[in-house]
Amino acid sequence: MARPLTLFEKIWAPHEVHRDADGQSLLYVDRHFIHDGSRTPYKLLADRGLGVRRPDLTFASPDHYVPTTSRDFADVDGEDRKDMVASLTRNTQASGVTEYGLTDARHGIVHVMGPEQGLSLPGMLILCGDSHTSTHGALGALAFGVGASEVAHVLATQTLWQRKPKTMRVMIEGELADGVSGKDVVLALIAQIGVNGATGHVIEYAGSTMEALSVEGRLTICNMSIEAGARAGMIAPDEATFVYLKTKPHSPKGEEWEAAVARWRELATDPGAIFDREIFLDAATIEPMVTWGNRPSEAVPVTAMVPDVTSVEDPAQRRVLQAALDYMGLKSGMRLADVAVDYVFIGSCTNGRIEDFRAAAGVLRGRRVASGVTAIAVPGSGLVRLQAEAEGLDRIFTEAGFEWRYSGCSMCLAVNGDNVPPGKRSASTSNRNFVGRQGPEARTHLVSPATAAATAIAGRFADPRTLGD
Amino acid sequence: MAKFETLVATAAPLEQRDINTDAVIPGRFLRRKREEGFGDCLFRDLRFHEDGSENDAFVLNQPAFREAKVIVANENFGCGSSRESAVFALYDYGIRCVIAPSFGDIFHNNCFKNGLLPIVLPEAEVAALRAQAGTMQGTPFAIDLAAQTVTGVDGVARHFEIDPFRKRLLLEGVDEIDFTMSFEDKIAAFEATR
Ligand code: SF4
């Protein structure tokens, strides 16, 4: 019998165009997403007099630098940002690449737009010049981020040189408690294995918890794989994946759909396949999580206290943790429930999908954001915004005191003008709590949409499960 | 692409682990054009105070390390964002080599495209090199890519492993796009089967 294979191996092998004697593989890229940080790669092409080899496999949306208060190009903040956004339009038009621009309903953060358009499909090799490209792996694809030079390389050749990474399986078993989401699962995982825990590996998430999780929840988990250092995160496609994809614009149709689903079913990891590492997680033990430090691994349940860093033995580590507490304006032993927040941000490629706004709206309905808290809701795409409005969610947000914005990365990276002022504290559904991520001196705590909503109402970190009891 | 063959230069120690690319270059500088250079943004919020004055405590601001071309870092250097500007900032500032026990994967790949050599060594050896860089301030390290050795202040040549493909391209300064285009027939044949 043939050797049992993993999902990863089943996707890697058929994408190898060539293998170098030194063991590097030249891989063929099925889908390439680009955004408004693509000026440098296009310049690298222009300097060589090269064009885009496969504009038909390349899709663009300006997400990082766009305003979320309007869809008017004139509102892009400043000349240099305008140039980032305008150059994407100019370059995609000249090279024949489809762009979902600011005024297109399909506009969005590329990692929300791709799955939503059916452009990210099982079995594909998907790349983008962005580390959170791991998101797309939730649909049973191999997807990872690359830098500007590699983006140029893919535009020019539709291929990429890669050495085969190692594999890691994360088995998550059991039922998630009410109010606990994919975000809490991935924060709990990173807290367990560390920000370096999966470096050099592609993670496959499996087990009953993943099978029961919605596609949106899976996208959130794969999205944050990179925060554990993983090259990519992926989940075998199943019935939930097929139901999600069936109605998407770019999904195969008719007989092609049937044939594709038959192929996709074969992608699941074979029983007995071997991973370089295996990690186990018990879903029943996971609670709504909040980060307290400057690494995504520094997360505890929202009901807990800021850990005692003075008891950490290694002095170098203790200094780093103490510096994180100082930056965050926290003290060991403080209850998170006593920590007041100034900003609440619901959005990003981690938690900017319809399910995220439904979860937050479920908590916000009939309630008001605490005074002194600035709260913004930023859908991950124009279609998420329209869907939320069709369900009346926008009214729940605005009546609670949230601003209801247009799609974009917004406060996740704070490069479009939406930022958290120095010294202010934010509860954010994004993916990075790094120093300065949401603005110089900004204090970022990562949470799920439900926890963000509960926190907005309480004005301090709050458990979405007990709010209002 | 820029070549890397050998280097004799001062090494600066950077003890903190998990230094992410947001720290190497904050997001607010990413809209610069490549040709404008990124050297002044390197470690911006660590190197400078808010008012623009230098932070004397930061290693690259100390007199002995101002000419450093090597950084001896710690675990997981360059984790986080895929921004290649992190490598541009290091390179434009003058850094040509980073030694660490492990790197963020995307950062590690990006280094090779820009003639910056990332060297992985076991944690204990990196810790020893970091200590040497720190105590023998300004005394140079020697790095030889062809021989795959780092020689610290103690004069001991330590062997490091490197992907032979990446080594070849770096030694010869091969342009990767040109190189891949020499596989055009294979790519076209592969494409025809899809
Ligand atoms: S939402 Fe944040 S993490 Fe996602 S692509 Fe945008 S900036 Fe990057």
XYZ file of C-alpha atoms and ligand atoms in Angstrom:
671
model
C 0.000 0.000 0.000
C 1.128 3.521 -0.698
C 2.564 5.493 2.201
C -0.172 7.445 4.017
C 0.069 11.145 3.189
C -0.851 14.339 4.986
C -3.082 17.055 3.534
C 0.046 19.189 3.173
C 1.954 16.520 1.217
C -1.013 15.966 -1.076
C -0.964 19.642 -2.049
C 2.805 20.170 -2.135
C 3.735 17.331 -4.535
C 1.457 18.251 -7.465
C 2.727 21.843 -7.367
C 6.389 20.969 -7.866
C 7.499 22.171 -11.287
C 11.113 21.265 -10.591
C 13.339 20.135 -7.763
C 16.854 21.509 -7.579
C 19.728 19.149 -6.814
C 20.093 21.044 -3.537
C 16.552 20.178 -2.521
C 14.705 23.398 -3.241
C 11.412 23.041 -5.060
C 10.093 25.391 -7.695
C 6.379 25.526 -6.898
C 3.575 26.620 -9.181
C 1.234 29.210 -7.683
C -2.514 28.813 -8.327
C -3.640 32.056 -6.798
C -1.826 35.273 -5.977
C -3.410 38.103 -4.005
C -1.925 41.581 -4.014
C -2.784 44.738 -2.073
C -1.809 48.377 -1.791
C 1.643 47.461 -0.530
C 2.574 46.192 -4.013
C 4.362 49.256 -5.356
C 7.832 47.832 -4.685
C 7.256 44.480 -6.451
C 5.754 46.200 -9.484
C 8.776 48.506 -9.557
C 11.084 45.470 -9.458
C 9.252 44.143 -12.532
C 9.313 47.469 -14.342
C 13.070 47.820 -13.736
C 13.534 44.525 -15.575
C 11.040 45.303 -18.302
C 8.879 42.358 -17.214
C 5.115 42.013 -17.081
C 2.750 39.874 -15.024
C 2.868 36.311 -16.323
C -0.626 35.256 -15.216
C -2.839 38.273 -14.528
C -5.800 35.884 -14.667
C -4.557 34.117 -11.507
C -3.845 37.371 -9.667
C -6.436 39.400 -7.742
C -6.048 42.719 -5.981
C -7.766 44.866 -3.392
C -6.379 47.958 -1.627
C -6.831 47.229 2.071
C -4.023 48.649 4.207
C -4.076 52.355 3.346
C -7.739 53.034 2.598
C -10.045 55.175 4.737
C -12.836 53.388 6.591
C -14.979 56.500 7.034
C -15.860 56.774 3.354
C -15.303 55.189 -0.049
C -14.014 58.374 -1.571
C -10.440 58.242 -2.890
C -10.122 61.915 -1.929
C -10.357 60.799 1.708
C -7.255 58.627 1.501
C -5.087 60.340 4.126
C -2.198 62.254 2.543
C -0.292 62.169 -0.720
C 1.957 59.230 0.112
C -0.992 56.996 1.027
C -2.858 58.155 -2.063
C 0.121 57.035 -4.101
C 0.052 53.568 -2.499
C -3.632 53.137 -3.367
C -3.502 54.788 -6.800
C -0.423 52.837 -7.841
C -2.284 49.568 -7.236
C -5.046 50.674 -9.593
C -2.532 51.927 -12.145
C -0.396 48.782 -11.981
C -3.255 46.305 -12.040
C -4.893 48.070 -14.968
C -1.662 48.149 -16.944
C -0.997 44.462 -16.230
C -4.551 43.167 -16.685
C -5.033 42.101 -13.057
C -8.558 42.298 -11.601
C -8.827 44.812 -8.803
C -11.746 45.176 -6.419
C -11.271 48.859 -5.750
C -12.633 51.137 -3.072
C -16.080 51.594 -4.577
C -16.551 47.936 -5.536
C -18.821 45.998 -3.136
C -16.316 43.131 -3.400
C -13.586 45.333 -1.919
C -12.011 43.931 1.199
C -9.018 42.824 3.174
C -7.506 40.307 0.758
C -7.804 37.495 3.319
C -11.518 38.153 3.679
C -12.124 38.840 -0.006
C -10.379 35.701 -1.348
C -12.448 33.066 0.481
C -15.602 35.131 0.040
C -15.159 35.268 -3.748
C -14.383 31.555 -4.051
C -10.910 32.544 -5.249
C -9.333 30.457 -2.483
C -10.201 26.821 -3.034
C -9.152 23.448 -1.592
C -5.952 21.986 -2.997
C -4.616 25.332 -4.202
C -1.227 26.872 -3.535
C -2.059 30.461 -2.572
C 0.423 33.273 -1.961
C 0.282 36.920 -0.986
C 2.811 39.461 0.195
C 1.333 39.378 3.660
C 2.048 37.105 6.603
C -1.629 36.411 7.322
C -2.029 34.610 4.008
C -2.127 31.531 6.240
C -5.841 32.389 6.609
C -6.768 30.775 3.288
C -5.513 27.380 4.489
C -8.805 27.024 6.382
C -10.373 25.985 3.086
C -7.943 23.112 2.586
C -5.303 25.076 0.677
C -1.594 25.580 1.233
C -1.306 29.331 1.726
C 1.522 31.440 3.070
C 2.973 34.912 3.095
C 6.044 36.109 1.203
C 8.053 39.328 1.004
C 8.171 41.978 -1.725
C 10.945 40.299 -3.739
C 9.025 37.043 -3.777
C 5.841 38.858 -4.809
C 7.789 40.223 -7.777
C 9.074 36.719 -8.492
C 5.543 35.288 -8.467
C 4.204 38.100 -10.647
C 6.980 37.460 -13.163
C 7.089 33.662 -13.140
C 3.953 32.372 -11.315
C 6.351 30.237 -9.268
C 8.290 30.336 -6.018
C 11.392 28.538 -4.713
C 10.750 26.807 -1.422
C 12.276 24.115 0.728
C 9.724 21.672 2.053
C 8.743 22.737 5.576
C 8.099 20.377 8.472
C 4.592 19.414 9.476
C 2.771 19.702 12.777
C -0.699 18.493 13.652
C -2.740 20.298 16.266
C -5.505 17.986 17.465
C -8.307 19.816 19.210
C -10.987 17.614 20.725
C -14.170 18.342 22.600
C -16.923 20.909 22.661
C -16.332 24.629 22.984
C -18.322 26.347 25.735
C -20.853 28.988 24.733
C -19.203 32.330 24.154
C -15.870 30.695 23.254
C -14.805 31.181 19.634
C -12.077 30.283 17.172
C -10.143 33.343 18.370
C -10.042 32.003 21.912
C -8.907 28.599 20.632
C -5.984 30.034 18.699
C -4.967 32.380 21.538
C -5.037 29.400 23.926
C -2.929 27.395 21.482
C -0.309 30.133 21.093
C -0.235 30.595 24.880
C 0.578 26.889 25.096
C 3.213 26.529 22.361
C 4.633 30.076 22.243
C 5.257 32.569 19.450
C 8.109 30.364 18.242
C 6.203 27.130 18.789
C 5.554 26.272 15.154
C 8.452 28.000 13.360
C 9.454 26.097 10.228
C 6.275 24.015 10.315
C 2.994 23.919 8.477
C 0.197 23.301 10.994
C -2.754 21.087 10.194
C -5.641 21.635 12.615
C -7.792 18.560 13.126
C -10.104 16.883 15.621
C -13.757 17.065 16.576
C -13.599 20.722 17.624
C -12.354 21.784 14.207
C -14.935 19.606 12.464
C -17.720 21.298 14.431
C -16.337 24.803 13.879
C -17.766 27.128 11.209
C -15.621 28.040 8.197
C -15.351 31.583 9.609
C -13.976 30.209 12.871
C -11.506 28.064 10.946
C -10.335 31.085 8.949
C -9.672 32.912 12.238
C -7.567 30.034 13.569
C -5.533 29.571 10.387
C -5.079 33.356 10.219
C -3.178 33.428 13.495
C -0.971 30.399 12.743
C 1.764 32.857 11.833
C 1.631 34.236 15.404
C 2.917 30.836 16.541
C 5.646 31.163 13.887
C 4.029 28.648 11.511
C 4.692 28.854 7.787
C 1.030 28.058 7.155
C -2.078 26.677 8.809
C -4.512 24.359 7.107
C -7.656 22.317 7.665
C -8.898 19.429 5.532
C -11.913 20.420 3.438
C -15.180 18.807 4.530
C -18.944 19.213 4.077
C -18.894 22.582 5.849
C -16.202 23.780 3.430
C -18.216 22.638 0.415
C -21.429 24.290 1.681
C -19.464 27.512 2.266
C -17.891 27.475 -1.196
C -20.785 26.226 -3.316
C -22.419 29.634 -3.828
C -19.259 31.712 -4.142
C -18.810 33.594 -7.431
C -15.522 31.975 -8.514
C -16.263 28.453 -7.283
C -16.613 25.831 -10.015
C -20.181 25.402 -11.235
C -22.355 22.463 -12.377
C -20.492 19.298 -13.347
C -17.202 20.978 -12.625
C -18.357 21.540 -9.071
C -19.175 17.845 -8.607
C -15.809 16.818 -10.018
C -14.010 19.340 -7.846
C -15.731 18.169 -4.660
C -14.826 14.570 -5.496
C -11.170 15.644 -5.859
C -11.246 17.759 -2.717
C -12.556 14.864 -0.618
C -9.331 13.001 -1.422
C -7.201 15.724 0.173
C -7.840 14.713 3.796
C -4.833 13.345 5.658
C -4.672 9.561 5.399
C -4.998 7.524 8.610
C -1.523 6.728 9.881
C 0.181 9.648 8.135
C 3.156 10.923 10.087
C 3.706 14.489 11.275
C 7.002 15.854 12.523
C 5.209 17.050 15.654
C 1.806 16.631 17.288
C 0.105 18.925 19.808
C -3.115 18.242 21.683
C -5.643 20.714 23.028
C -8.774 20.053 25.078
C -11.498 22.403 23.825
C -13.548 22.089 26.998
C -10.823 23.844 29.008
C -10.697 26.920 26.769
C -12.199 30.170 28.050
C -12.573 33.618 26.463
C -8.981 34.883 26.268
C -7.283 38.276 26.582
C -3.637 39.093 25.947
C -1.857 41.189 28.555
C 1.633 41.593 27.040
C 3.311 42.363 23.725
C 3.386 38.866 22.292
C 0.283 36.990 21.189
C 1.345 34.129 23.482
C 0.893 36.317 26.553
C -2.782 35.478 26.932
C -4.938 34.448 29.893
C -8.670 33.887 30.435
C -10.613 37.143 30.750
C -11.613 36.054 34.259
C -7.957 35.751 35.336
C -5.311 38.083 36.666
C -2.225 39.552 35.053
C 0.421 36.891 35.792
C 3.100 37.364 38.406
C 6.196 38.063 36.315
C 8.429 38.551 39.355
C 8.399 34.799 39.928
C 9.860 34.025 36.482
C 13.265 32.426 37.095
C 15.231 33.367 33.989
C 16.329 36.986 34.567
C 16.389 37.912 30.858
C 12.872 36.581 30.424
C 11.738 38.350 33.593
C 13.082 41.670 32.291
C 11.236 41.242 28.990
C 7.972 40.433 30.736
C 8.352 43.322 33.165
C 9.054 45.654 30.231
C 5.865 44.393 28.595
C 3.861 45.109 31.744
C 5.382 48.579 31.980
C 4.570 49.286 28.354
C 1.044 48.032 28.885
C 0.601 50.036 32.104
C -0.256 46.909 34.109
C 0.914 45.306 37.341
C 1.269 41.644 38.213
C -1.801 40.329 39.994
C -4.268 42.908 38.656
C -7.617 41.423 37.672
C -8.263 42.000 33.976
C -11.868 42.738 34.933
C -10.528 45.849 36.684
C -8.581 47.145 33.685
C -10.397 49.991 31.909
C -10.183 50.365 28.126
C -10.368 53.466 25.915
C -10.823 51.912 22.479
C -12.606 48.876 21.106
C -11.903 47.689 17.569
C -13.904 44.924 15.904
C -12.543 44.011 12.496
C -9.372 42.814 10.658
C -8.611 39.708 8.615
C -8.772 37.732 11.868
C -12.270 38.762 12.944
C -13.875 40.874 10.225
C -16.325 38.278 8.869
C -20.092 38.111 9.157
C -20.062 35.592 11.987
C -17.839 37.939 13.995
C -20.300 40.812 13.682
C -23.180 38.498 14.550
C -21.372 37.354 17.699
C -20.599 40.910 18.755
C -24.119 42.109 17.936
C -25.507 39.284 20.074
C -23.754 40.821 23.059
C -24.454 44.457 22.121
C -28.185 44.159 21.426
C -30.098 46.558 23.637
C -26.965 47.766 25.434
C -24.731 50.851 25.327
C -21.000 51.296 25.046
C -19.580 52.647 28.326
C -18.934 56.377 28.391
C -15.394 57.333 27.483
C -14.930 54.319 25.205
C -14.438 54.876 21.472
C -15.752 51.815 19.643
C -15.480 51.106 15.941
C -16.753 48.208 13.846
C -14.933 47.717 10.548
C -16.274 44.957 8.276
C -13.564 42.957 6.514
C -15.170 43.487 3.107
C -17.902 45.421 1.372
C -19.976 42.250 1.148
C -19.646 41.591 4.879
C -20.875 45.132 5.454
C -23.850 44.645 3.116
C -24.737 41.296 4.689
C -24.566 42.764 8.184
C -26.798 45.644 7.092
C -29.280 43.211 5.528
C -29.480 41.495 8.912
C -29.899 44.804 10.748
C -26.598 44.379 12.608
C -25.380 47.854 11.693
C -28.280 49.318 13.690
C -27.398 47.229 16.723
C -23.830 48.528 16.507
C -24.737 52.167 15.982
C -27.507 52.145 18.613
C -24.988 50.733 21.082
C -22.646 53.612 20.261
C -20.226 51.953 17.810
C -19.125 53.663 14.630
C -20.109 51.526 11.643
C -17.309 51.801 9.100
C -16.338 50.703 5.592
C -14.009 47.775 4.874
C -10.233 47.882 5.332
C -7.415 46.887 7.677
C -7.975 50.005 9.739
C -6.793 49.870 13.341
C -5.204 46.439 13.003
C -2.031 47.984 11.593
C -2.959 51.648 11.951
C -1.321 52.769 8.729
C -4.432 54.296 7.119
C -4.881 56.993 9.760
C -7.106 54.964 12.136
C -4.972 54.595 15.234
C -5.008 54.329 18.980
C -3.422 57.441 20.582
C -0.293 57.144 22.771
C -0.920 55.565 26.157
C -4.487 54.583 25.325
C -5.699 51.033 25.850
C -7.484 49.067 23.200
C -9.440 45.814 23.136
C -8.904 44.646 19.593
C -10.075 41.643 17.587
C -6.932 41.842 15.425
C -3.907 39.565 15.628
C -0.871 41.444 16.943
C -0.355 43.105 20.320
C 3.179 44.237 19.424
C 4.650 47.432 20.803
C 3.352 50.314 18.670
C 1.219 48.129 16.427
C -1.913 50.283 16.721
C 0.085 53.501 16.963
C 3.149 54.685 18.920
C 2.734 53.837 22.647
C -0.691 52.287 22.041
C -1.617 49.409 24.383
C -3.258 46.563 22.517
C -5.097 43.596 24.019
C -6.242 40.857 21.651
C -9.724 39.454 22.209
C -12.601 37.757 20.360
C -15.499 39.789 18.910
C -17.837 38.719 21.723
C -15.291 39.688 24.376
C -14.624 42.984 22.576
C -18.349 43.754 22.626
C -18.727 42.826 26.295
C -15.665 44.945 27.091
C -17.062 47.931 25.183
C -20.205 47.794 27.317
C -18.466 47.287 30.634
C -15.698 49.786 29.853
C -13.262 47.189 31.205
C -12.393 43.654 30.181
C -15.542 41.597 30.504
C -16.597 38.007 30.019
C -19.202 37.780 27.252
C -20.707 34.726 28.974
C -21.758 36.521 32.127
C -22.358 40.062 30.957
C -25.812 41.150 32.011
C -26.318 38.339 34.540
C 21.077 40.750 -6.327
C 23.727 41.820 -3.820
C 26.437 39.211 -3.209
C 27.690 38.000 0.120
C 31.100 36.347 0.381
C 33.050 37.348 3.464
C 32.718 39.978 6.140
C 34.970 41.282 8.892
C 33.064 43.680 11.099
C 31.958 44.662 14.564
C 29.061 42.650 15.967
C 26.415 44.164 18.221
C 24.557 41.990 20.740
C 20.771 42.188 20.934
C 19.597 40.016 23.755
C 15.840 40.309 23.512
C 14.085 37.312 21.990
C 11.083 37.455 19.626
C 12.059 40.796 18.086
C 9.322 41.223 15.489
C 9.535 43.089 12.211
C 7.222 45.807 13.584
C 10.071 46.586 16.004
C 12.685 46.414 13.226
C 10.636 48.948 11.274
C 7.358 50.378 12.557
C 4.359 50.254 10.219
C 4.205 54.009 9.769
C 7.339 53.934 7.574
C 6.125 51.300 5.135
C 4.810 53.773 2.606
C 8.299 54.975 1.770
C 9.642 54.154 -1.654
C 12.516 51.675 -1.779
C 14.824 54.221 -3.387
C 14.299 56.646 -0.485
C 16.136 54.265 1.840
C 15.074 52.864 5.199
C 18.277 53.055 7.281
C 17.027 55.871 9.526
C 13.889 53.856 10.412
C 15.783 50.800 11.663
C 14.613 49.969 15.205
C 13.160 53.470 15.172
C 11.221 53.328 18.419
C 14.067 51.540 20.216
C 16.848 53.723 18.822
C 15.173 57.085 19.298
C 13.077 58.771 21.951
C 9.762 60.314 20.983
C 11.389 63.759 20.597
C 13.819 62.334 18.014
C 16.861 62.251 20.300
C 18.906 59.079 20.486
C 18.264 56.529 23.189
C 21.758 56.020 24.625
C 20.761 52.702 26.130
C 20.167 51.102 22.730
C 23.150 49.059 21.620
C 23.581 50.553 18.141
C 23.845 54.038 19.693
C 26.796 53.072 21.882
C 30.155 54.272 20.527
C 31.650 50.773 20.275
C 28.813 49.506 18.116
C 28.126 52.386 15.767
C 30.011 50.686 12.961
C 28.468 47.264 13.586
C 27.609 45.284 10.472
C 26.658 42.126 12.364
C 23.867 41.663 14.889
C 24.001 38.729 17.274
C 20.355 38.339 18.160
C 18.234 35.827 20.060
C 15.438 33.316 19.387
C 12.841 34.077 16.731
C 14.410 37.239 15.325
C 12.230 38.840 12.637
C 8.978 37.128 13.550
C 5.626 38.601 12.584
C 4.890 40.685 9.520
C 6.246 39.792 6.065
C 7.425 43.385 5.461
C 10.653 43.180 3.465
C 11.303 46.756 4.616
C 12.661 45.133 7.777
C 15.509 43.744 5.688
C 15.788 46.988 3.686
C 16.172 48.895 6.982
C 18.894 46.581 8.279
C 20.732 46.611 4.951
C 20.463 50.360 4.387
C 21.718 50.983 7.916
C 24.751 48.822 7.121
C 23.949 45.453 8.694
C 25.086 42.568 6.482
C 24.614 39.576 8.771
C 22.300 38.556 11.617
C 23.168 35.573 13.812
C 20.373 33.964 15.835
C 19.205 30.589 17.149
C 16.059 30.919 14.997
C 14.357 33.391 12.682
C 10.850 34.210 11.581
C 10.445 32.181 8.366
C 9.433 34.996 6.028
C 12.107 37.373 7.337
C 14.687 34.614 6.883
C 13.651 34.192 3.229
C 13.617 37.945 2.647
C 17.224 38.308 3.851
C 18.584 36.200 1.002
C 16.908 38.395 -1.626
C 18.860 41.396 -0.412
C 22.368 40.134 0.207
C 21.913 39.939 3.967
C 23.160 36.689 5.498
C 21.044 35.136 8.286
C 23.093 32.597 10.253
C 21.437 30.000 12.466
C 23.524 28.475 15.257
C 22.558 26.535 18.385
C 21.294 28.682 21.229
C 24.343 28.138 23.451
C 26.752 29.161 20.707
C 24.755 32.263 19.886
C 24.692 33.144 23.587
C 28.498 32.780 23.669
C 28.887 34.970 20.580
C 26.510 37.529 22.042
C 28.608 37.686 25.195
C 31.797 38.097 23.129
C 30.240 40.821 21.030
C 29.183 42.598 24.202
C 32.359 42.376 26.249
C 35.005 42.718 23.533
C 33.354 45.843 22.241
C 34.347 46.857 18.752
C 36.557 43.822 18.151
C 35.508 42.366 14.818
C 33.863 39.074 13.930
C 34.842 37.288 10.725
C 32.281 35.540 8.562
C 33.087 33.337 5.601
C 30.086 32.110 3.648
C 31.968 29.733 1.343
C 33.581 28.009 4.339
C 30.376 28.402 6.395
C 32.189 29.752 9.441
C 31.712 32.530 11.985
C 34.792 33.464 13.932
C 34.072 35.363 17.098
C 36.435 37.395 19.222
C 37.820 34.160 20.723
C 39.244 33.207 17.318
C 37.286 29.960 17.187
C 35.782 29.326 13.756
C 32.284 27.982 14.291
C 30.647 26.050 11.488
C 27.088 26.930 10.514
C 24.614 25.123 8.285
C 22.960 26.880 5.383
C 20.641 25.812 2.594
C 23.063 24.993 -0.267
C 20.727 26.549 -2.840
C 20.556 29.838 -0.950
C 24.301 29.770 -0.366
C 25.005 29.378 -4.070
C 22.726 32.237 -5.074
C 24.169 34.515 -2.396
C 27.821 33.766 -3.221
C 27.250 34.405 -6.890
C 24.809 37.272 -6.421
C 22.392 35.480 -8.738
C 19.229 37.335 -9.663
C 16.503 34.902 -8.707
C 13.978 36.057 -11.284
C 16.533 35.659 -14.085
C 17.494 32.276 -12.704
C 13.886 31.065 -12.612
C 13.284 32.331 -16.116
C 15.872 29.819 -17.281
C 13.237 27.192 -16.310
C 10.685 28.714 -18.658
C 10.241 25.510 -20.687
C 9.457 23.503 -17.576
C 7.056 26.113 -16.247
C 5.252 26.326 -19.586
C 5.011 22.529 -19.826
C 3.668 22.375 -16.279
C 1.137 25.094 -17.026
C -0.053 23.190 -20.090
C -1.081 20.247 -17.891
C -3.429 22.323 -15.743
S -6.170 43.235 8.766
Fe -4.215 43.521 9.795
S -3.181 41.567 9.714
Fe -4.862 41.513 8.264
S -3.946 42.041 6.305
Fe -4.731 43.914 7.233
S -3.034 44.772 8.370
Fe -2.502 42.660 7.913
